[in-house]
Amino acid sequence: MDNDSSSRIVTALREWISGSGPGARLPTSRMLVTEYGASPVTVQKALRTLVAQGLIETRPGAGTFVRAVRMARPLDYSWQTAAMRSPQSRISALGGAMRPAPQGAIALHSGYPDRELLPERLIRSALARASRSEAALTRSPVAGLPELQSWFAHELGVATPVGVTPPLPSDVIVLPGSQSGLATIFRALVTAGQPLLMESPTYWGAIQAAAQVGVEVIPVPSGPEGPDPDALDRAFQETGSRVFYAQPTYTNPTGAQWSDTATAQILAVVRAYGAFLVEDDWAHDFGIDTQPHPVAARDDAGHVIYVRSLTKSISPSIRIAAVIARGPARDRILADRGAESMYVSGVLQAAALDVVTQPGWQTHLRNLRPQLRARRDLLLTSLHEYVPEAHVATVPAGGLNLWARLPDATDLDRLVAECEAAGVIIAEGSSWFPAEPTGPFIRLNYSGPNPGGFPDGARVIGQALTSHR
Ligand SMILES: Cc1ncc(COP(=O)(O)O)c(C=O)c1O
């Protein structure tokens, strides 16, 4: 089946429909096959699209007809805002990084890797096996399938140094993606109205989760080696906060990785305040020049709440992550998860477990490294060539993003709009700041489709920037 010829037929028929009145009868499928030189399957696909768009209807035995379009009268929902009153916090439905890219655009904004970077063969066979498994017909325990809990615990356990007690499978709570886990953790450990420290800049979704829960976010500036331990110490002291959210490994957006020394100092500060570090290890599988070293592996006293996601490395459609926590914190998080969603789909858990326990998974991860390296380097070189004004402070040793600072006078909204008009989608950096942005930044993701388009993408950004002067 050819998608292009199906959309060609859709376009032509839409034109035909607009010139015909309601009730007009479409040519038969056989006539359409002849007229467009397409296969019957392609014609059927085009007709199904038009039915879904509400433009035509099929009457069995009679044919296919143009539907009468009902005039939409303007509806007034203003009573709803009166009933709901002002929102407690303003969270937008979609971050800039989540907007869909028009077909053919060079998409540098999205956070999710292109399908050519996913283990497609492993996923398809895992889903087929999962559909035949017990998990397809039964309810998972609230904390997750025991075998998957064991796998997550083992993954952190292998990084645990001698002398530190590794986590138990029962410390693991499986999540339907880490995004909802962040809201749970903030709700369970910070609670509404209380202060939460966050690295800045940081993942926009964590900022959204904090807003959703109604906690007060306090930014802690972070550089290529992580936050300054003294600044973190002061922030704990001044705010009375007992929770710090951070991404020590390949931070989204900057790509920073905490040094060994910084990690030891930050952990010492967290311990000294009897506080929690929420470690978001979203990019564990995306090392390029270094290996990830989870901070949680160094802690057996329950100070680090560890979040590990598989949705970017397996598939955005197999939305599985886990939180590893010990002691009463684990119990509170589990209670929140139970109240929130009761349990995670067993089919997705079984499929995720199947993928990560196949020998092909390790091969896939090994092959991913050079691919990410080539993409990162091509985007960097393209930026240097076409956008010399862009300053990338950290060449990320892993992760999926470049974080570039543009000249101070840059009007980011205008730049993003101009690039988009020229077919290049970029993410404006302000969503990654919990408070005011500290400069005009853009985030460029090098894991999207069509890396061959990176030089063109950079050229368009460079031209848009020049037209500002
Ligand atoms: C730092 C970080 N944490 C968490 C998430 C959410 O991941 P998931 O797909 O597991 O919900 C993302 C997704 O972009 C992310 O970048």
PDB file of C-alpha atoms in Angstrom, residues 104-303:
ATOM      1  CA  GLY A 104       8.862  16.694   5.638  1.00  0.00           C
ATOM      2  CA  ALA A 105       9.983  19.221   8.275  1.00  0.00           C
ATOM      3  CA  ILE A 106      13.435  18.932   9.877  1.00  0.00           C
ATOM      4  CA  ALA A 107      12.338  18.217  13.444  1.00  0.00           C
ATOM      5  CA  LEU A 108      14.975  19.182  16.025  1.00  0.00           C
ATOM      6  CA  HIS A 109      12.520  19.892  18.827  1.00  0.00           C
ATOM      7  CA  SER A 110      11.163  16.527  19.874  1.00  0.00           C
ATOM      8  CA  GLY A 111      12.442  14.572  22.870  1.00  0.00           C
ATOM      9  CA  TYR A 112      11.709  11.076  21.569  1.00  0.00           C
ATOM     10  CA  PRO A 113      14.146   9.149  19.351  1.00  0.00           C
ATOM     11  CA  ASP A 114      13.281   8.316  15.785  1.00  0.00           C
ATOM     12  CA  ARG A 115      12.143   4.750  15.039  1.00  0.00           C
ATOM     13  CA  GLU A 116      15.428   3.915  13.285  1.00  0.00           C
ATOM     14  CA  LEU A 117      17.078   4.208  16.742  1.00  0.00           C
ATOM     15  CA  LEU A 118      14.605   1.809  18.369  1.00  0.00           C
ATOM     16  CA  PRO A 119      14.976  -1.992  18.587  1.00  0.00           C
ATOM     17  CA  GLU A 120      12.021  -2.549  16.250  1.00  0.00           C
ATOM     18  CA  ARG A 121      12.476  -6.288  15.679  1.00  0.00           C
ATOM     19  CA  LEU A 122      12.791  -6.964  19.418  1.00  0.00           C
ATOM     20  CA  ILE A 123       9.721  -4.824  20.142  1.00  0.00           C
ATOM     21  CA  ARG A 124       7.496  -6.512  17.582  1.00  0.00           C
ATOM     22  CA  SER A 125       8.350 -10.036  18.711  1.00  0.00           C
ATOM     23  CA  ALA A 126       8.093  -9.024  22.394  1.00  0.00           C
ATOM     24  CA  LEU A 127       4.600  -7.606  21.823  1.00  0.00           C
ATOM     25  CA  ALA A 128       3.537 -10.774  19.984  1.00  0.00           C
ATOM     26  CA  ARG A 129       4.791 -12.930  22.869  1.00  0.00           C
ATOM     27  CA  ALA A 130       3.248 -10.612  25.479  1.00  0.00           C
ATOM     28  CA  SER A 131      -0.136 -10.879  23.746  1.00  0.00           C
ATOM     29  CA  ARG A 132      -0.016 -14.665  24.283  1.00  0.00           C
ATOM     30  CA  SER A 133       1.222 -14.432  27.884  1.00  0.00           C
ATOM     31  CA  GLU A 134      -0.700 -14.718  31.170  1.00  0.00           C
ATOM     32  CA  ALA A 135      -0.100 -10.986  31.620  1.00  0.00           C
ATOM     33  CA  ALA A 136      -2.499 -10.254  28.736  1.00  0.00           C
ATOM     34  CA  LEU A 137      -5.424 -11.557  30.751  1.00  0.00           C
ATOM     35  CA  THR A 138      -4.558 -10.802  34.361  1.00  0.00           C
ATOM     36  CA  ARG A 139      -4.122  -7.807  36.625  1.00  0.00           C
ATOM     37  CA  SER A 140      -0.602  -6.818  37.567  1.00  0.00           C
ATOM     38  CA  PRO A 141       0.297  -6.230  41.231  1.00  0.00           C
ATOM     39  CA  VAL A 142       0.234  -2.508  42.140  1.00  0.00           C
ATOM     40  CA  ALA A 143       4.055  -2.343  42.373  1.00  0.00           C
ATOM     41  CA  GLY A 144       4.538  -4.166  39.064  1.00  0.00           C
ATOM     42  CA  LEU A 145       5.349  -7.631  37.699  1.00  0.00           C
ATOM     43  CA  PRO A 146       7.830  -9.246  40.124  1.00  0.00           C
ATOM     44  CA  GLU A 147      10.229 -10.235  37.314  1.00  0.00           C
ATOM     45  CA  LEU A 148      10.328  -6.647  36.042  1.00  0.00           C
ATOM     46  CA  GLN A 149      10.869  -5.331  39.576  1.00  0.00           C
ATOM     47  CA  SER A 150      13.820  -7.739  39.838  1.00  0.00           C
ATOM     48  CA  TRP A 151      15.259  -6.539  36.528  1.00  0.00           C
ATOM     49  CA  PHE A 152      15.150  -2.855  37.556  1.00  0.00           C
ATOM     50  CA  ALA A 153      16.666  -3.679  40.972  1.00  0.00           C
ATOM     51  CA  HIS A 154      19.405  -5.742  39.327  1.00  0.00           C
ATOM     52  CA  GLU A 155      20.271  -2.929  36.875  1.00  0.00           C
ATOM     53  CA  LEU A 156      20.935  -0.553  39.781  1.00  0.00           C
ATOM     54  CA  GLY A 157      22.503  -3.355  41.807  1.00  0.00           C
ATOM     55  CA  VAL A 158      25.281  -3.999  39.265  1.00  0.00           C
ATOM     56  CA  ALA A 159      26.354  -0.345  39.592  1.00  0.00           C
ATOM     57  CA  THR A 160      26.398  -0.559  43.397  1.00  0.00           C
ATOM     58  CA  PRO A 161      29.917  -0.437  44.886  1.00  0.00           C
ATOM     59  CA  VAL A 162      31.181  -2.928  47.469  1.00  0.00           C
ATOM     60  CA  GLY A 163      30.056  -1.936  50.965  1.00  0.00           C
ATOM     61  CA  VAL A 164      26.725  -0.469  49.822  1.00  0.00           C
ATOM     62  CA  THR A 165      23.611  -2.666  50.072  1.00  0.00           C
ATOM     63  CA  PRO A 166      21.947  -2.981  46.645  1.00  0.00           C
ATOM     64  CA  PRO A 167      18.195  -2.362  46.324  1.00  0.00           C
ATOM     65  CA  LEU A 168      15.678  -5.192  46.688  1.00  0.00           C
ATOM     66  CA  PRO A 169      13.107  -6.014  44.007  1.00  0.00           C
ATOM     67  CA  SER A 170      10.452  -4.926  46.508  1.00  0.00           C
ATOM     68  CA  ASP A 171      11.986  -1.417  46.518  1.00  0.00           C
ATOM     69  CA  VAL A 172      10.929  -1.075  42.869  1.00  0.00           C
ATOM     70  CA  ILE A 173       7.587   0.391  41.766  1.00  0.00           C
ATOM     71  CA  VAL A 174       6.824   0.095  38.062  1.00  0.00           C
ATOM     72  CA  LEU A 175       5.365   3.228  36.456  1.00  0.00           C
ATOM     73  CA  PRO A 176       3.469   3.943  33.227  1.00  0.00           C
ATOM     74  CA  GLY A 177       6.304   6.274  32.154  1.00  0.00           C
ATOM     75  CA  SER A 178       8.388   8.403  34.491  1.00  0.00           C
ATOM     76  CA  GLN A 179       6.362  11.603  33.914  1.00  0.00           C
ATOM     77  CA  SER A 180       3.499  10.452  36.146  1.00  0.00           C
ATOM     78  CA  GLY A 181       6.104   9.107  38.584  1.00  0.00           C
ATOM     79  CA  LEU A 182       7.533  12.615  39.023  1.00  0.00           C
ATOM     80  CA  ALA A 183       4.109  14.004  39.971  1.00  0.00           C
ATOM     81  CA  THR A 184       3.674  11.099  42.399  1.00  0.00           C
ATOM     82  CA  ILE A 185       7.073  11.676  44.022  1.00  0.00           C
ATOM     83  CA  PHE A 186       6.502  15.413  44.418  1.00  0.00           C
ATOM     84  CA  ARG A 187       3.019  14.790  45.846  1.00  0.00           C
ATOM     85  CA  ALA A 188       4.208  12.064  48.223  1.00  0.00           C
ATOM     86  CA  LEU A 189       7.502  13.589  49.421  1.00  0.00           C
ATOM     87  CA  VAL A 190       7.111  17.368  49.065  1.00  0.00           C
ATOM     88  CA  THR A 191       3.303  17.907  49.330  1.00  0.00           C
ATOM     89  CA  ALA A 192       1.366  20.886  48.011  1.00  0.00           C
ATOM     90  CA  GLY A 193       2.563  24.334  49.062  1.00  0.00           C
ATOM     91  CA  GLN A 194       5.982  23.106  50.275  1.00  0.00           C
ATOM     92  CA  PRO A 195       9.336  24.008  48.650  1.00  0.00           C
ATOM     93  CA  LEU A 196      11.071  21.764  46.111  1.00  0.00           C
ATOM     94  CA  LEU A 197      14.615  22.486  44.907  1.00  0.00           C
ATOM     95  CA  MET A 198      15.275  21.916  41.216  1.00  0.00           C
ATOM     96  CA  GLU A 199      18.366  22.173  39.062  1.00  0.00           C
ATOM     97  CA  SER A 200      18.015  25.017  36.595  1.00  0.00           C
ATOM     98  CA  PRO A 201      17.691  24.630  33.667  1.00  0.00           C
ATOM     99  CA  THR A 202      15.845  21.335  33.906  1.00  0.00           C
ATOM    100  CA  TYR A 203      13.297  19.111  32.194  1.00  0.00           C
ATOM    101  CA  TRP A 204      10.110  21.074  31.408  1.00  0.00           C
ATOM    102  CA  GLY A 205       7.972  18.052  32.293  1.00  0.00           C
ATOM    103  CA  ALA A 206       9.356  18.052  35.850  1.00  0.00           C
ATOM    104  CA  ILE A 207       8.470  21.752  36.124  1.00  0.00           C
ATOM    105  CA  GLN A 208       4.961  20.914  34.882  1.00  0.00           C
ATOM    106  CA  ALA A 209       4.623  18.032  37.349  1.00  0.00           C
ATOM    107  CA  ALA A 210       5.637  20.337  40.203  1.00  0.00           C
ATOM    108  CA  ALA A 211       3.063  22.907  39.078  1.00  0.00           C
ATOM    109  CA  GLN A 212       0.415  20.197  38.778  1.00  0.00           C
ATOM    110  CA  VAL A 213       1.059  19.102  42.360  1.00  0.00           C
ATOM    111  CA  GLY A 214       1.190  22.711  43.597  1.00  0.00           C
ATOM    112  CA  VAL A 215       4.652  22.600  45.171  1.00  0.00           C
ATOM    113  CA  GLU A 216       6.777  25.742  45.272  1.00  0.00           C
ATOM    114  CA  VAL A 217       9.785  25.353  42.962  1.00  0.00           C
ATOM    115  CA  ILE A 218      13.123  26.906  43.935  1.00  0.00           C
ATOM    116  CA  PRO A 219      15.742  26.893  41.160  1.00  0.00           C
ATOM    117  CA  VAL A 220      19.338  25.916  41.934  1.00  0.00           C
ATOM    118  CA  PRO A 221      21.667  26.979  39.088  1.00  0.00           C
ATOM    119  CA  SER A 222      23.516  24.066  37.494  1.00  0.00           C
ATOM    120  CA  GLY A 223      26.569  23.993  35.206  1.00  0.00           C
ATOM    121  CA  PRO A 224      28.472  21.407  33.149  1.00  0.00           C
ATOM    122  CA  GLU A 225      29.565  19.593  36.362  1.00  0.00           C
ATOM    123  CA  GLY A 226      26.196  19.880  38.081  1.00  0.00           C
ATOM    124  CA  PRO A 227      25.047  22.331  40.749  1.00  0.00           C
ATOM    125  CA  ASP A 228      27.493  24.008  43.077  1.00  0.00           C
ATOM    126  CA  PRO A 229      27.282  21.996  46.363  1.00  0.00           C
ATOM    127  CA  ASP A 230      27.608  25.235  48.405  1.00  0.00           C
ATOM    128  CA  ALA A 231      24.698  26.821  46.519  1.00  0.00           C
ATOM    129  CA  LEU A 232      22.657  23.678  47.156  1.00  0.00           C
ATOM    130  CA  ASP A 233      23.580  23.810  50.843  1.00  0.00           C
ATOM    131  CA  ARG A 234      22.400  27.443  51.043  1.00  0.00           C
ATOM    132  CA  ALA A 235      19.159  26.625  49.220  1.00  0.00           C
ATOM    133  CA  PHE A 236      18.340  23.802  51.672  1.00  0.00           C
ATOM    134  CA  GLN A 237      19.157  26.060  54.591  1.00  0.00           C
ATOM    135  CA  GLU A 238      17.253  29.145  53.412  1.00  0.00           C
ATOM    136  CA  THR A 239      14.115  27.415  52.163  1.00  0.00           C
ATOM    137  CA  GLY A 240      13.730  24.548  54.592  1.00  0.00           C
ATOM    138  CA  SER A 241      13.163  22.282  51.572  1.00  0.00           C
ATOM    139  CA  ARG A 242      13.911  18.590  52.014  1.00  0.00           C
ATOM    140  CA  VAL A 243      13.733  17.459  48.382  1.00  0.00           C
ATOM    141  CA  PHE A 244      16.054  18.187  45.441  1.00  0.00           C
ATOM    142  CA  TYR A 245      15.107  17.076  41.896  1.00  0.00           C
ATOM    143  CA  ALA A 246      18.033  16.617  39.471  1.00  0.00           C
ATOM    144  CA  GLN A 247      19.335  14.677  36.480  1.00  0.00           C
ATOM    145  CA  PRO A 248      22.959  13.850  37.308  1.00  0.00           C
ATOM    146  CA  THR A 249      23.496  11.984  34.022  1.00  0.00           C
ATOM    147  CA  TYR A 250      23.170  13.729  30.632  1.00  0.00           C
ATOM    148  CA  THR A 251      20.821  16.418  31.916  1.00  0.00           C
ATOM    149  CA  ASN A 252      17.924  17.379  29.690  1.00  0.00           C
ATOM    150  CA  PRO A 253      18.540  20.003  28.284  1.00  0.00           C
ATOM    151  CA  THR A 254      22.256  20.775  28.854  1.00  0.00           C
ATOM    152  CA  GLY A 255      23.765  17.285  28.523  1.00  0.00           C
ATOM    153  CA  ALA A 256      25.803  17.819  31.713  1.00  0.00           C
ATOM    154  CA  GLN A 257      27.089  14.855  33.712  1.00  0.00           C
ATOM    155  CA  TRP A 258      28.042  15.325  37.365  1.00  0.00           C
ATOM    156  CA  SER A 259      31.678  14.622  38.106  1.00  0.00           C
ATOM    157  CA  ASP A 260      32.584  12.043  40.738  1.00  0.00           C
ATOM    158  CA  THR A 261      33.669  14.754  43.169  1.00  0.00           C
ATOM    159  CA  ALA A 262      30.524  16.826  42.645  1.00  0.00           C
ATOM    160  CA  THR A 263      28.367  13.726  43.177  1.00  0.00           C
ATOM    161  CA  ALA A 264      30.075  12.904  46.490  1.00  0.00           C
ATOM    162  CA  GLN A 265      29.735  16.525  47.691  1.00  0.00           C
ATOM    163  CA  ILE A 266      26.080  16.849  46.648  1.00  0.00           C
ATOM    164  CA  LEU A 267      25.208  13.541  48.296  1.00  0.00           C
ATOM    165  CA  ALA A 268      26.924  14.726  51.468  1.00  0.00           C
ATOM    166  CA  VAL A 269      24.836  17.939  51.476  1.00  0.00           C
ATOM    167  CA  VAL A 270      21.611  15.972  50.892  1.00  0.00           C
ATOM    168  CA  ARG A 271      22.476  13.635  53.783  1.00  0.00           C
ATOM    169  CA  ALA A 272      23.453  16.499  56.082  1.00  0.00           C
ATOM    170  CA  TYR A 273      19.988  18.052  55.688  1.00  0.00           C
ATOM    171  CA  GLY A 274      18.176  14.730  56.122  1.00  0.00           C
ATOM    172  CA  ALA A 275      16.808  15.346  52.614  1.00  0.00           C
ATOM    173  CA  PHE A 276      15.942  13.419  49.445  1.00  0.00           C
ATOM    174  CA  LEU A 277      17.619  13.605  46.054  1.00  0.00           C
ATOM    175  CA  VAL A 278      15.164  12.665  43.283  1.00  0.00           C
ATOM    176  CA  GLU A 279      17.507  11.309  40.605  1.00  0.00           C
ATOM    177  CA  ASP A 280      15.855  11.263  37.164  1.00  0.00           C
ATOM    178  CA  ASP A 281      17.987   8.799  35.161  1.00  0.00           C
ATOM    179  CA  TRP A 282      16.045   9.292  31.929  1.00  0.00           C
ATOM    180  CA  ALA A 283      19.067   8.878  29.611  1.00  0.00           C
ATOM    181  CA  HIS A 284      20.691   5.820  31.213  1.00  0.00           C
ATOM    182  CA  ASP A 285      20.764   3.995  27.864  1.00  0.00           C
ATOM    183  CA  PHE A 286      22.116   6.946  25.880  1.00  0.00           C
ATOM    184  CA  GLY A 287      25.774   7.135  26.884  1.00  0.00           C
ATOM    185  CA  ILE A 288      28.057   8.208  24.016  1.00  0.00           C
ATOM    186  CA  ASP A 289      31.537   8.967  25.409  1.00  0.00           C
ATOM    187  CA  THR A 290      30.987   7.914  29.024  1.00  0.00           C
ATOM    188  CA  GLN A 291      29.000   5.422  31.064  1.00  0.00           C
ATOM    189  CA  PRO A 292      26.199   6.473  33.390  1.00  0.00           C
ATOM    190  CA  HIS A 293      27.013   6.256  37.112  1.00  0.00           C
ATOM    191  CA  PRO A 294      23.721   6.465  39.003  1.00  0.00           C
ATOM    192  CA  VAL A 295      24.060   8.413  42.247  1.00  0.00           C
ATOM    193  CA  ALA A 296      21.462   6.050  43.755  1.00  0.00           C
ATOM    194  CA  ALA A 297      24.003   3.204  43.542  1.00  0.00           C
ATOM    195  CA  ARG A 298      26.039   4.957  46.272  1.00  0.00           C
ATOM    196  CA  ASP A 299      23.153   5.312  48.705  1.00  0.00           C
ATOM    197  CA  ASP A 300      21.543   2.626  50.812  1.00  0.00           C
ATOM    198  CA  ALA A 301      20.144   4.964  53.466  1.00  0.00           C
ATOM    199  CA  GLY A 302      17.051   5.909  51.440  1.00  0.00           C
ATOM    200  CA  HIS A 303      18.161   9.458  50.536  1.00  0.00           C
TER     201      HIS A 303
END
